[in-house]
């Protein structure tokens, strides 16, 4: 005969994990507000902007916002890269597949 499962203990563990994940989500949201500089806005301004974002159904706008957000996180990751990964000899390096700025479309 199998050992009976302790459903109460499993449920409590899942509840604790869900609470921890919600806390981490709130903490990360606060960190994001600070990192973007949105903490300089009033609570009403920030809430209004978020409401407009949530109500927007236009796919093009949402995609543009997503690209801008991805670029923000990529630039933050580069700024926070450990110094051991940076090129310190003064010569700029290009990530694999990246084009020099002079050959990019629209570059002057």
XYZ file of C-alpha atoms in Angstrom:
108
model
C 0.000 0.000 0.000
C 1.268 3.466 -0.892
C 1.957 6.155 1.623
C -0.920 8.660 1.635
C -0.109 12.142 0.357
C -0.273 15.042 2.751
C -2.469 17.327 0.677
C -2.632 19.965 3.397
C 1.155 20.282 3.530
C 1.390 20.403 -0.270
C -1.322 23.054 -0.442
C 0.422 25.120 2.230
C 3.733 24.858 0.352
C 2.064 25.998 -2.891
C 0.349 28.879 -1.081
C 3.676 29.970 0.406
C 5.346 29.767 -3.007
C 2.549 31.825 -4.607
C 2.895 34.474 -1.883
C 6.653 34.641 -2.440
C 6.196 34.991 -6.209
C 3.662 37.802 -5.754
C 6.023 39.605 -3.381
C 8.889 39.263 -5.853
C 6.660 40.565 -8.662
C 5.742 43.667 -6.639
C 9.382 44.261 -5.694
C 10.521 43.956 -9.312
C 7.768 46.321 -10.449
C 8.983 48.895 -7.941
C 12.564 48.425 -9.126
C 11.396 48.908 -12.721
C 9.610 52.154 -11.838
C 12.786 53.464 -10.221
C 15.083 52.243 -13.020
C 13.011 53.962 -15.710
C 12.854 57.230 -13.792
C 9.075 56.960 -13.467
C 9.398 57.454 -9.712
C 9.655 61.184 -10.502
C 6.024 61.110 -11.671
C 3.147 61.589 -9.272
C 1.092 58.530 -8.414
C -1.824 59.958 -10.413
C 0.360 60.515 -13.502
C 1.821 57.041 -13.289
C -1.581 55.430 -12.759
C -3.036 57.380 -15.689
C -0.208 56.332 -17.989
C -0.570 52.685 -16.974
C -4.332 52.819 -17.564
C -3.784 54.176 -21.074
C -1.251 51.421 -21.732
C -3.597 48.724 -20.479
C -6.517 50.050 -22.532
C -4.535 50.303 -25.787
C -5.536 47.580 -28.229
C -3.477 48.755 -31.226
C -0.964 46.010 -31.969
C 1.478 48.411 -33.617
C 1.723 50.636 -30.563
C 2.078 47.682 -28.226
C 4.831 46.184 -30.381
C 6.672 49.522 -30.477
C 6.459 49.767 -26.689
C 7.714 46.192 -26.365
C 10.708 46.936 -28.627
C 11.496 50.066 -26.629
C 11.282 48.104 -23.382
C 13.522 45.369 -24.733
C 16.063 47.988 -25.813
C 15.932 49.513 -22.323
C 16.670 46.180 -20.679
C 19.455 45.386 -23.145
C 21.125 48.736 -22.507
C 20.795 48.212 -18.744
C 22.372 44.762 -19.077
C 25.323 46.259 -20.948
C 25.738 49.006 -18.355
C 25.705 46.460 -15.544
C 28.080 43.989 -17.223
C 31.038 42.992 -15.051
C 34.239 44.859 -15.891
C 36.009 41.575 -16.665
C 33.731 41.177 -19.714
C 34.459 44.671 -21.007
C 37.173 45.527 -23.489
C 39.616 47.753 -21.605
C 42.208 48.313 -24.362
C 40.230 51.245 -25.787
C 39.223 49.598 -29.058
C 35.440 49.265 -29.315
C 34.158 45.780 -30.002
C 31.064 44.857 -31.958
C 28.755 42.101 -30.731
C 28.551 39.211 -33.182
C 26.375 40.146 -36.117
C 26.297 43.849 -35.210
C 27.101 46.403 -37.874
C 29.238 49.457 -37.295
C 27.177 52.616 -36.745
C 28.305 54.123 -40.071
C 26.798 51.274 -42.128
C 23.453 51.083 -40.323
C 20.372 52.216 -42.190
C 19.668 55.852 -41.418
C 23.085 56.556 -39.913
C 24.647 59.875 -40.849
